[in-house]
Amino acid sequence: MKGISLEFSEDSGSLYPKLGQMKEVLVTIQTVYQYLEKLGPKKSFQILKNLGYEKLLSLTGKVPKERLIVLTQKLSEETVVELVTQIPEKILVEMIRENDDDDLVYFIHSLSIADLAIVSKSIPPQDVGLLAKTLGREASVEVLKSLGIQKSIALLKEIPMEDFLWLVDQIQLQPIIQLVNELSVPDCKKWIKQRGLEELPILLKFFGVSNVLEIFRKLGMNQALAMMQLLGTREMMELSVLLSKMQLDIKNIPATLKAKTVIGLEKPKSKQIAKKKAAAKKKKVTKRSH
């Protein structure tokens, strides 16, 4: 067998570890053939041919044989080969360990292998497993597809999975998808950095998603954050209630509004600069006269 060798030392005590290693290898090889036998000759031949014996041997030594058989029986040989070749072995083993068979098969059938590889390398498999167990596999895939793989990954890097699931529990999934779909990743990051997540359920329940989005569209994220910082969350909500009761007409807003100059601030500043320039010129003239 290629890559396997036994070295017999004169020291009889060193023989036993070597025999132990050989036994372990033989057991692993037996597991591989039992695994292939369960899949049928055609499928097992294709998998063995495309993956190679060494890669298959390595994988079967790290994942329970029963799980590999179940997963491989539910997937085509092409999909199995793509999974093993596109996803690093360490991550693939962790994915299988942290996710149920049905969840894994659903993810594999619902996402392209390329997208699944990106997700598996960017989001810890235990987080994906937690997402599927909490929201269900269908809702988990909906999040990834609705927001887009890259955007989902970028946001989940900013928000711990436990916090994201807390947010979903407070608001429900669809309002979050609607909100985040409208906002850019930089805007989401600004909000998270300056306000955190605790106020978001309060604001969305009070204003509604559509109204919150209208505020962001009108003011922009920077001005919206500045207004909240200036007024405070409660005061802003109270002011909104007050304004909503007023009989206001957009026609009464002037087409143009001139910015009011603050008296005693701008003009004196320009006068001071003029005085300084005049003083500087006077000094130069004085020097020349001497």
mmCIF file with all atom_site columns, N, CA, C and O in Angstrom, residues 243-267:
data_model
loop_
_atom_site.group_PDB
_atom_site.id
_atom_site.type_symbol
_atom_site.label_atom_id
_atom_site.label_alt_id
_atom_site.label_comp_id
_atom_site.label_asym_id
_atom_site.label_entity_id
_atom_site.label_seq_id
_atom_site.pdbx_PDB_ins_code
_atom_site.Cartn_x
_atom_site.Cartn_y
_atom_site.Cartn_z
_atom_site.occupancy
_atom_site.B_iso_or_equiv
_atom_site.pdbx_formal_charge
_atom_site.auth_seq_id
_atom_site.auth_comp_id
_atom_site.auth_asym_id
_atom_site.auth_atom_id
_atom_site.pdbx_PDB_model_num
ATOM 1   N N  . LEU A 1 243 ? -46.045 65.681 16.235 1.00 0.00 ? 243 LEU A N  1
ATOM 2   C CA . LEU A 1 243 ? -46.131 66.162 14.847 1.00 0.00 ? 243 LEU A CA 1
ATOM 3   C C  . LEU A 1 243 ? -47.264 65.475 14.087 1.00 0.00 ? 243 LEU A C  1
ATOM 4   O O  . LEU A 1 243 ? -47.912 66.085 13.230 1.00 0.00 ? 243 LEU A O  1
ATOM 5   N N  . SER A 1 244 ? -47.492 64.211 14.398 1.00 0.00 ? 244 SER A N  1
ATOM 6   C CA . SER A 1 244 ? -48.533 63.469 13.681 1.00 0.00 ? 244 SER A CA 1
ATOM 7   C C  . SER A 1 244 ? -49.932 64.008 13.966 1.00 0.00 ? 244 SER A C  1
ATOM 8   O O  . SER A 1 244 ? -50.861 63.799 13.188 1.00 0.00 ? 244 SER A O  1
ATOM 9   N N  . LYS A 1 245 ? -50.094 64.706 15.092 1.00 0.00 ? 245 LYS A N  1
ATOM 10  C CA . LYS A 1 245 ? -51.399 65.267 15.475 1.00 0.00 ? 245 LYS A CA 1
ATOM 11  C C  . LYS A 1 245 ? -51.631 66.658 14.881 1.00 0.00 ? 245 LYS A C  1
ATOM 12  O O  . LYS A 1 245 ? -52.742 67.186 14.942 1.00 0.00 ? 245 LYS A O  1
ATOM 13  N N  . MET A 1 246 ? -50.589 67.244 14.339 1.00 0.00 ? 246 MET A N  1
ATOM 14  C CA . MET A 1 246 ? -50.711 68.604 13.789 1.00 0.00 ? 246 MET A CA 1
ATOM 15  C C  . MET A 1 246 ? -51.327 68.588 12.396 1.00 0.00 ? 246 MET A C  1
ATOM 16  O O  . MET A 1 246 ? -51.098 67.645 11.628 1.00 0.00 ? 246 MET A O  1
ATOM 17  N N  . GLN A 1 247 ? -52.101 69.625 12.102 1.00 0.00 ? 247 GLN A N  1
ATOM 18  C CA . GLN A 1 247 ? -52.684 69.785 10.774 1.00 0.00 ? 247 GLN A CA 1
ATOM 19  C C  . GLN A 1 247 ? -51.667 70.529 9.900  1.00 0.00 ? 247 GLN A C  1
ATOM 20  O O  . GLN A 1 247 ? -51.597 71.748 9.901  1.00 0.00 ? 247 GLN A O  1
ATOM 21  N N  . LEU A 1 248 ? -50.863 69.776 9.193  1.00 0.00 ? 248 LEU A N  1
ATOM 22  C CA . LEU A 1 248 ? -49.780 70.365 8.399  1.00 0.00 ? 248 LEU A CA 1
ATOM 23  C C  . LEU A 1 248 ? -50.047 70.143 6.916  1.00 0.00 ? 248 LEU A C  1
ATOM 24  O O  . LEU A 1 248 ? -50.621 69.130 6.528  1.00 0.00 ? 248 LEU A O  1
ATOM 25  N N  . ASP A 1 249 ? -49.584 71.097 6.112  1.00 0.00 ? 249 ASP A N  1
ATOM 26  C CA . ASP A 1 249 ? -49.771 70.994 4.659  1.00 0.00 ? 249 ASP A CA 1
ATOM 27  C C  . ASP A 1 249 ? -48.437 71.265 3.981  1.00 0.00 ? 249 ASP A C  1
ATOM 28  O O  . ASP A 1 249 ? -47.820 72.315 4.194  1.00 0.00 ? 249 ASP A O  1
ATOM 29  N N  . ILE A 1 250 ? -48.010 70.348 3.162  1.00 0.00 ? 250 ILE A N  1
ATOM 30  C CA . ILE A 1 250 ? -46.713 70.481 2.476  1.00 0.00 ? 250 ILE A CA 1
ATOM 31  C C  . ILE A 1 250 ? -46.685 71.708 1.554  1.00 0.00 ? 250 ILE A C  1
ATOM 32  O O  . ILE A 1 250 ? -45.612 72.251 1.264  1.00 0.00 ? 250 ILE A O  1
ATOM 33  N N  . LYS A 1 251 ? -47.865 72.178 1.130  1.00 0.00 ? 251 LYS A N  1
ATOM 34  C CA . LYS A 1 251 ? -47.921 73.352 0.247  1.00 0.00 ? 251 LYS A CA 1
ATOM 35  C C  . LYS A 1 251 ? -47.422 74.613 0.942  1.00 0.00 ? 251 LYS A C  1
ATOM 36  O O  . LYS A 1 251 ? -47.017 75.582 0.285  1.00 0.00 ? 251 LYS A O  1
ATOM 37  N N  . ASN A 1 252 ? -47.474 74.601 2.245  1.00 0.00 ? 252 ASN A N  1
ATOM 38  C CA . ASN A 1 252 ? -47.055 75.787 2.999  1.00 0.00 ? 252 ASN A CA 1
ATOM 39  C C  . ASN A 1 252 ? -45.540 75.867 3.217  1.00 0.00 ? 252 ASN A C  1
ATOM 40  O O  . ASN A 1 252 ? -45.047 76.837 3.796  1.00 0.00 ? 252 ASN A O  1
ATOM 41  N N  . ILE A 1 253 ? -44.832 74.863 2.753  1.00 0.00 ? 253 ILE A N  1
ATOM 42  C CA . ILE A 1 253 ? -43.369 74.918 2.846  1.00 0.00 ? 253 ILE A CA 1
ATOM 43  C C  . ILE A 1 253 ? -42.848 75.750 1.683  1.00 0.00 ? 253 ILE A C  1
ATOM 44  O O  . ILE A 1 253 ? -43.160 75.452 0.515  1.00 0.00 ? 253 ILE A O  1
ATOM 45  N N  . PRO A 1 254 ? -42.082 76.819 1.944  1.00 0.00 ? 254 PRO A N  1
ATOM 46  C CA . PRO A 1 254 ? -41.556 77.664 0.857  1.00 0.00 ? 254 PRO A CA 1
ATOM 47  C C  . PRO A 1 254 ? -40.661 76.870 -0.087 1.00 0.00 ? 254 PRO A C  1
ATOM 48  O O  . PRO A 1 254 ? -40.001 75.909 0.326  1.00 0.00 ? 254 PRO A O  1
ATOM 49  N N  . ALA A 1 255 ? -40.692 77.293 -1.336 1.00 0.00 ? 255 ALA A N  1
ATOM 50  C CA . ALA A 1 255 ? -39.854 76.604 -2.331 1.00 0.00 ? 255 ALA A CA 1
ATOM 51  C C  . ALA A 1 255 ? -38.378 76.738 -2.006 1.00 0.00 ? 255 ALA A C  1
ATOM 52  O O  . ALA A 1 255 ? -37.588 75.820 -2.195 1.00 0.00 ? 255 ALA A O  1
ATOM 53  N N  . THR A 1 256 ? -37.991 77.930 -1.507 1.00 0.00 ? 256 THR A N  1
ATOM 54  C CA . THR A 1 256 ? -36.589 78.144 -1.112 1.00 0.00 ? 256 THR A CA 1
ATOM 55  C C  . THR A 1 256 ? -36.554 78.751 0.277  1.00 0.00 ? 256 THR A C  1
ATOM 56  O O  . THR A 1 256 ? -37.406 79.548 0.650  1.00 0.00 ? 256 THR A O  1
ATOM 57  N N  . LEU A 1 257 ? -35.573 78.326 1.030  1.00 0.00 ? 257 LEU A N  1
ATOM 58  C CA . LEU A 1 257 ? -35.369 78.869 2.372  1.00 0.00 ? 257 LEU A CA 1
ATOM 59  C C  . LEU A 1 257 ? -33.944 79.394 2.466  1.00 0.00 ? 257 LEU A C  1
ATOM 60  O O  . LEU A 1 257 ? -32.994 78.652 2.201  1.00 0.00 ? 257 LEU A O  1
ATOM 61  N N  . LYS A 1 258 ? -33.789 80.683 2.807  1.00 0.00 ? 258 LYS A N  1
ATOM 62  C CA . LYS A 1 258 ? -32.453 81.258 2.934  1.00 0.00 ? 258 LYS A CA 1
ATOM 63  C C  . LYS A 1 258 ? -31.887 80.917 4.309  1.00 0.00 ? 258 LYS A C  1
ATOM 64  O O  . LYS A 1 258 ? -32.570 81.032 5.320  1.00 0.00 ? 258 LYS A O  1
ATOM 65  N N  . ALA A 1 259 ? -30.636 80.508 4.313  1.00 0.00 ? 259 ALA A N  1
ATOM 66  C CA . ALA A 1 259 ? -29.985 80.208 5.591  1.00 0.00 ? 259 ALA A CA 1
ATOM 67  C C  . ALA A 1 259 ? -29.743 81.505 6.356  1.00 0.00 ? 259 ALA A C  1
ATOM 68  O O  . ALA A 1 259 ? -29.220 82.481 5.809  1.00 0.00 ? 259 ALA A O  1
ATOM 69  N N  . LYS A 1 260 ? -30.149 81.527 7.594  1.00 0.00 ? 260 LYS A N  1
ATOM 70  C CA . LYS A 1 260 ? -30.014 82.730 8.425  1.00 0.00 ? 260 LYS A CA 1
ATOM 71  C C  . LYS A 1 260 ? -28.589 82.841 8.945  1.00 0.00 ? 260 LYS A C  1
ATOM 72  O O  . LYS A 1 260 ? -28.043 81.897 9.504  1.00 0.00 ? 260 LYS A O  1
ATOM 73  N N  . THR A 1 261 ? -27.984 84.026 8.757  1.00 0.00 ? 261 THR A N  1
ATOM 74  C CA . THR A 1 261 ? -26.637 84.257 9.273  1.00 0.00 ? 261 THR A CA 1
ATOM 75  C C  . THR A 1 261 ? -26.714 84.589 10.756 1.00 0.00 ? 261 THR A C  1
ATOM 76  O O  . THR A 1 261 ? -27.516 85.416 11.171 1.00 0.00 ? 261 THR A O  1
ATOM 77  N N  . VAL A 1 262 ? -25.920 83.934 11.525 1.00 0.00 ? 262 VAL A N  1
ATOM 78  C CA . VAL A 1 262 ? -25.908 84.193 12.973 1.00 0.00 ? 262 VAL A CA 1
ATOM 79  C C  . VAL A 1 262 ? -25.175 85.498 13.231 1.00 0.00 ? 262 VAL A C  1
ATOM 80  O O  . VAL A 1 262 ? -23.992 85.644 12.909 1.00 0.00 ? 262 VAL A O  1
ATOM 81  N N  . ILE A 1 263 ? -25.887 86.485 13.797 1.00 0.00 ? 263 ILE A N  1
ATOM 82  C CA . ILE A 1 263 ? -25.310 87.809 14.055 1.00 0.00 ? 263 ILE A CA 1
ATOM 83  C C  . ILE A 1 263 ? -24.265 87.712 15.155 1.00 0.00 ? 263 ILE A C  1
ATOM 84  O O  . ILE A 1 263 ? -24.491 87.072 16.180 1.00 0.00 ? 263 ILE A O  1
ATOM 85  N N  . GLY A 1 264 ? -23.144 88.350 14.895 1.00 0.00 ? 264 GLY A N  1
ATOM 86  C CA . GLY A 1 264 ? -22.087 88.362 15.899 1.00 0.00 ? 264 GLY A CA 1
ATOM 87  C C  . GLY A 1 264 ? -21.139 87.187 15.803 1.00 0.00 ? 264 GLY A C  1
ATOM 88  O O  . GLY A 1 264 ? -20.288 86.993 16.637 1.00 0.00 ? 264 GLY A O  1
ATOM 89  N N  . LEU A 1 265 ? -21.342 86.332 14.751 1.00 0.00 ? 265 LEU A N  1
ATOM 90  C CA . LEU A 1 265 ? -20.461 85.165 14.629 1.00 0.00 ? 265 LEU A CA 1
ATOM 91  C C  . LEU A 1 265 ? -19.651 85.217 13.340 1.00 0.00 ? 265 LEU A C  1
ATOM 92  O O  . LEU A 1 265 ? -18.435 85.271 13.374 1.00 0.00 ? 265 LEU A O  1
ATOM 93  N N  . GLU A 1 266 ? -20.366 85.274 12.184 1.00 0.00 ? 266 GLU A N  1
ATOM 94  C CA . GLU A 1 266 ? -19.655 85.224 10.911 1.00 0.00 ? 266 GLU A CA 1
ATOM 95  C C  . GLU A 1 266 ? -18.988 86.548 10.549 1.00 0.00 ? 266 GLU A C  1
ATOM 96  O O  . GLU A 1 266 ? -17.837 86.592 10.188 1.00 0.00 ? 266 GLU A O  1
ATOM 97  N N  . LYS A 1 267 ? -19.756 87.670 10.651 1.00 0.00 ? 267 LYS A N  1
ATOM 98  C CA . LYS A 1 267 ? -19.222 88.962 10.206 1.00 0.00 ? 267 LYS A CA 1
ATOM 99  C C  . LYS A 1 267 ? -18.027 89.433 11.025 1.00 0.00 ? 267 LYS A C  1
ATOM 100 O O  . LYS A 1 267 ? -17.036 89.868 10.471 1.00 0.00 ? 267 LYS A O  1
#
